[in-house]
CSV table of C-alpha atoms and ligand atoms in Angstrom, one decimal:
chain,number,residue,atom,x,y,z
A,1,UNK,CA,67.4,128.6,-1.3
A,2,UNK,CA,69.1,129.3,-3.7
A,3,UNK,CA,71.4,131.0,-2.2
A,4,UNK,CA,71.6,128.5,1.0
A,5,UNK,CA,72.7,126.4,-2.2
A,6,UNK,CA,74.8,128.2,-4.0
A,7,UNK,CA,76.9,128.8,-0.5
A,8,UNK,CA,77.4,124.6,0.3
A,9,UNK,CA,78.5,124.1,-3.4
A,10,UNK,CA,80.9,127.2,-3.1
A,11,UNK,CA,82.3,125.7,0.1
A,12,UNK,CA,82.5,122.6,-1.4
A,13,UNK,CA,83.9,123.5,-4.3
A,14,UNK,CA,86.9,124.2,-2.5
A,15,UNK,CA,88.2,120.2,-2.4
A,16,UNK,CA,88.3,120.6,-6.4
A,17,UNK,CA,92.2,120.4,-7.8
A,18,UNK,CA,93.6,119.8,-4.0
A,19,UNK,CA,92.9,119.8,-0.1
A,20,UNK,CA,94.6,123.2,-0.2
A,21,UNK,CA,91.5,125.6,1.5
A,22,UNK,CA,90.6,123.7,3.9
A,23,UNK,CA,90.1,126.3,6.1
A,24,UNK,CA,86.0,127.6,5.9
A,25,UNK,CA,84.2,130.3,6.6
A,26,UNK,CA,82.5,130.2,9.2
A,27,UNK,CA,78.9,131.7,8.5
A,28,UNK,CA,77.4,134.2,10.3
A,29,UNK,CA,74.3,134.4,13.0
A,30,UNK,CA,71.3,135.7,10.2
A,31,UNK,CA,72.9,133.4,7.9
A,32,UNK,CA,69.9,131.2,6.5
A,33,UNK,CA,72.5,127.9,6.5
A,34,UNK,CA,72.1,128.0,10.4
A,35,UNK,CA,68.9,127.8,11.5
A,36,UNK,CA,68.2,124.4,9.1
A,37,UNK,CA,67.2,121.3,10.2
A,38,UNK,CA,70.7,119.6,8.7
A,39,UNK,CA,69.8,115.6,7.2
A,40,UNK,CA,71.9,113.2,8.1
A,41,UNK,CA,74.8,112.0,7.0
A,42,UNK,CA,74.7,108.9,4.9
A,43,UNK,CA,77.6,108.0,2.8
A,44,UNK,CA,81.3,107.4,4.7
A,45,UNK,CA,83.3,109.0,2.1
A,46,UNK,CA,86.4,110.7,1.1
A,47,UNK,CA,84.4,113.8,0.7
A,48,UNK,CA,82.0,113.2,4.4
A,49,UNK,CA,86.5,113.2,5.5
A,50,UNK,CA,88.1,116.1,3.8
A,51,UNK,CA,84.4,117.9,5.8
A,52,UNK,CA,85.4,116.7,9.2
A,53,UNK,CA,89.4,117.7,8.5
A,54,UNK,CA,88.6,121.2,7.5
A,55,UNK,CA,86.2,121.8,10.0
A,56,UNK,CA,89.0,120.9,12.6
A,57,UNK,CA,91.4,123.2,10.8
A,58,UNK,CA,88.9,126.0,11.4
A,59,UNK,CA,87.9,125.6,14.7
A,60,UNK,CA,91.7,125.5,15.4
A,61,UNK,CA,93.3,128.4,13.9
A,62,UNK,CA,89.8,129.5,15.2
A,63,UNK,CA,91.0,129.3,18.8
A,64,UNK,CA,87.3,127.6,20.0
A,65,UNK,CA,86.0,124.6,21.8
A,66,UNK,CA,83.5,123.6,19.1
A,67,UNK,CA,82.1,123.7,15.1
A,68,UNK,CA,78.7,121.6,13.4
A,69,UNK,CA,79.1,121.4,9.7
A,70,UNK,CA,75.9,123.9,9.5
A,71,UNK,CA,78.7,127.1,10.5
A,72,UNK,CA,80.6,126.3,7.6
A,73,UNK,CA,77.9,126.2,4.7
A,74,UNK,CA,77.4,122.4,5.2
A,75,UNK,CA,74.0,121.3,6.2
A,76,UNK,CA,74.8,117.6,7.2
A,77,UNK,CA,74.6,116.2,10.3
A,78,UNK,CA,79.0,116.7,11.3
A,79,UNK,CA,80.6,118.4,14.8
A,80,UNK,CA,83.6,118.3,16.2
A,81,UNK,CA,83.9,118.9,19.8
A,82,UNK,CA,86.8,119.9,22.0
A,83,UNK,CA,87.3,116.8,25.0
A,84,UNK,CA,88.6,117.1,27.8
A,85,UNK,CA,92.6,117.1,27.2
A,86,UNK,CA,91.3,119.5,24.1
A,87,UNK,CA,91.7,117.2,21.8
A,88,UNK,CA,89.2,117.7,18.8
A,89,UNK,CA,86.7,114.9,18.2
A,90,UNK,CA,84.1,113.7,15.4
A,91,UNK,CA,80.9,113.5,16.1
A,92,UNK,CA,78.6,112.2,12.8
A,93,UNK,CA,74.7,111.9,13.6
A,94,UNK,CA,75.0,112.1,17.4
A,95,UNK,CA,72.6,112.5,19.7
A,96,UNK,CA,71.7,113.1,23.3
A,97,UNK,CA,70.7,109.9,24.5
A,98,UNK,CA,71.4,110.9,28.2
A,99,UNK,CA,71.5,114.0,30.5
A,100,UNK,CA,71.9,114.6,34.1
A,101,UNK,CA,71.8,117.9,36.5
A,102,UNK,CA,71.9,121.4,35.3
A,103,UNK,CA,75.1,124.1,34.7
A,104,UNK,CA,74.7,127.6,34.2
A,105,UNK,CA,77.0,129.3,32.3
A,106,UNK,CA,78.6,131.9,29.9
A,107,UNK,CA,78.5,130.9,25.8
A,108,UNK,CA,79.6,131.6,22.9
A,109,UNK,CA,79.7,131.1,19.6
A,110,UNK,CA,82.2,131.8,16.3
A,111,UNK,CA,79.1,132.0,14.5
A,112,UNK,CA,77.8,134.8,16.5
A,113,UNK,CA,81.2,136.7,18.0
A,114,UNK,CA,82.1,139.1,20.0
A,115,UNK,CA,78.7,138.4,22.2
A,116,UNK,CA,78.7,135.9,25.2
A,117,UNK,CA,75.2,135.0,27.3
A,118,UNK,CA,74.3,132.9,30.1
A,119,UNK,CA,72.4,129.4,29.1
A,120,UNK,CA,71.5,126.3,31.2
A,121,UNK,CA,72.3,123.1,30.5
A,122,UNK,CA,72.6,119.2,31.6
A,123,UNK,CA,75.9,119.4,33.6
A,124,UNK,CA,76.4,115.4,32.5
A,125,UNK,CA,75.8,113.9,28.9
A,126,UNK,CA,76.1,111.1,26.8
A,127,UNK,CA,76.2,111.3,23.2
A,128,UNK,CA,75.9,108.0,20.6
A,129,UNK,CA,77.6,109.0,17.5
A,130,UNK,CA,79.3,107.9,14.6
A,131,UNK,CA,82.7,108.1,13.6
A,132,UNK,CA,84.3,109.2,10.0
A,133,UNK,CA,84.3,105.0,9.4
A,134,UNK,CA,81.0,105.3,10.0
A,135,UNK,CA,80.7,103.0,13.4
A,136,UNK,CA,78.6,103.9,15.8
A,137,UNK,CA,80.4,105.2,19.6
A,138,UNK,CA,79.2,106.3,22.5
A,139,UNK,CA,80.5,109.4,24.8
A,140,UNK,CA,79.8,111.0,27.4
A,141,UNK,CA,80.5,114.4,28.4
A,142,UNK,CA,80.8,116.9,32.2
A,143,UNK,CA,81.3,120.7,32.5
A,144,UNK,CA,81.8,122.5,29.6
A,145,UNK,CA,82.4,119.0,27.3
A,146,UNK,CA,78.8,118.4,28.2
A,147,UNK,CA,78.3,121.9,27.1
A,148,UNK,CA,79.8,121.8,24.1
A,149,UNK,CA,78.1,118.5,23.0
A,150,UNK,CA,74.3,120.6,23.9
A,151,UNK,CA,76.0,123.6,22.0
A,152,UNK,CA,77.1,122.0,18.2
A,153,UNK,CA,74.0,119.7,18.3
A,154,UNK,CA,71.6,122.0,18.3
A,155,UNK,CA,73.4,124.2,15.4
A,156,UNK,CA,72.5,120.9,13.7
A,157,UNK,CA,69.0,121.6,14.2
A,158,UNK,CA,68.7,124.7,13.6
A,159,UNK,CA,68.9,126.6,16.9
A,160,UNK,CA,71.4,129.5,17.6
A,161,UNK,CA,72.5,129.7,22.2
A,162,UNK,CA,71.3,133.2,21.9
A,163,UNK,CA,67.3,131.8,21.5
A,164,UNK,CA,68.4,130.2,25.0
A,165,UNK,CA,69.5,133.4,27.0
A,166,UNK,CA,67.4,136.2,28.5
A,167,UNK,CA,70.4,138.4,27.5
A,168,UNK,CA,74.2,139.2,25.7
A,169,UNK,CA,77.3,141.1,27.1
A,170,UNK,CA,80.0,142.3,24.8
A,171,UNK,CA,83.9,141.8,25.8
A,172,UNK,CA,83.2,145.0,27.5
A,173,UNK,CA,80.4,144.3,29.3
A,174,UNK,CA,81.4,140.8,30.1
A,175,UNK,CA,84.6,142.8,31.8
A,176,UNK,CA,82.2,144.2,34.1
A,177,UNK,CA,80.2,141.2,34.9
A,178,UNK,CA,83.1,139.4,36.4
A,179,UNK,CA,83.9,142.5,37.9
A,180,UNK,CA,81.1,143.8,40.2
A,181,UNK,CA,81.0,139.4,40.2
A,182,UNK,CA,84.6,139.4,42.4
A,183,UNK,CA,84.0,143.0,44.5
B,1,NI,NI1,78.3,128.5,18.3
């Protein structure tokens, strides 16, 4: 839609005239960019590197564990996922190539602030992706990292975790739930 295009250009234009604008606006649920299937990355160039750098900075500032390009209005298949040591991993054109087991746990999303829900995900996944220079690699994750791979890759196909949960909890409801579980 024209609105998407404007948004994409707006975000991309921030790069002109230097790299001072590195924290990008995180779009919220309801923005059209969040429900689009993203395009594969074909150029491993400065524009991609700027996008990956901005995603990392934006994620760090938001204290999140993962961020996908469409969340900042860029419809390209690129995500950042924090690894087990909380170091950011860059994944370009990522695909889940194997998965095992199941985990049910709470999930949130920077595009759905203040809400959480239980989502079933595989306990272990293997992902094939490209690095910023176009080199293919494989990476595995369990637990939260596996959950994060699944969550971020779903963003690239226009899906939010809210589609996979029975109900959403706000922070008060979540506190109550935790107290009930402890009792
Ligand atoms: Ni998300």
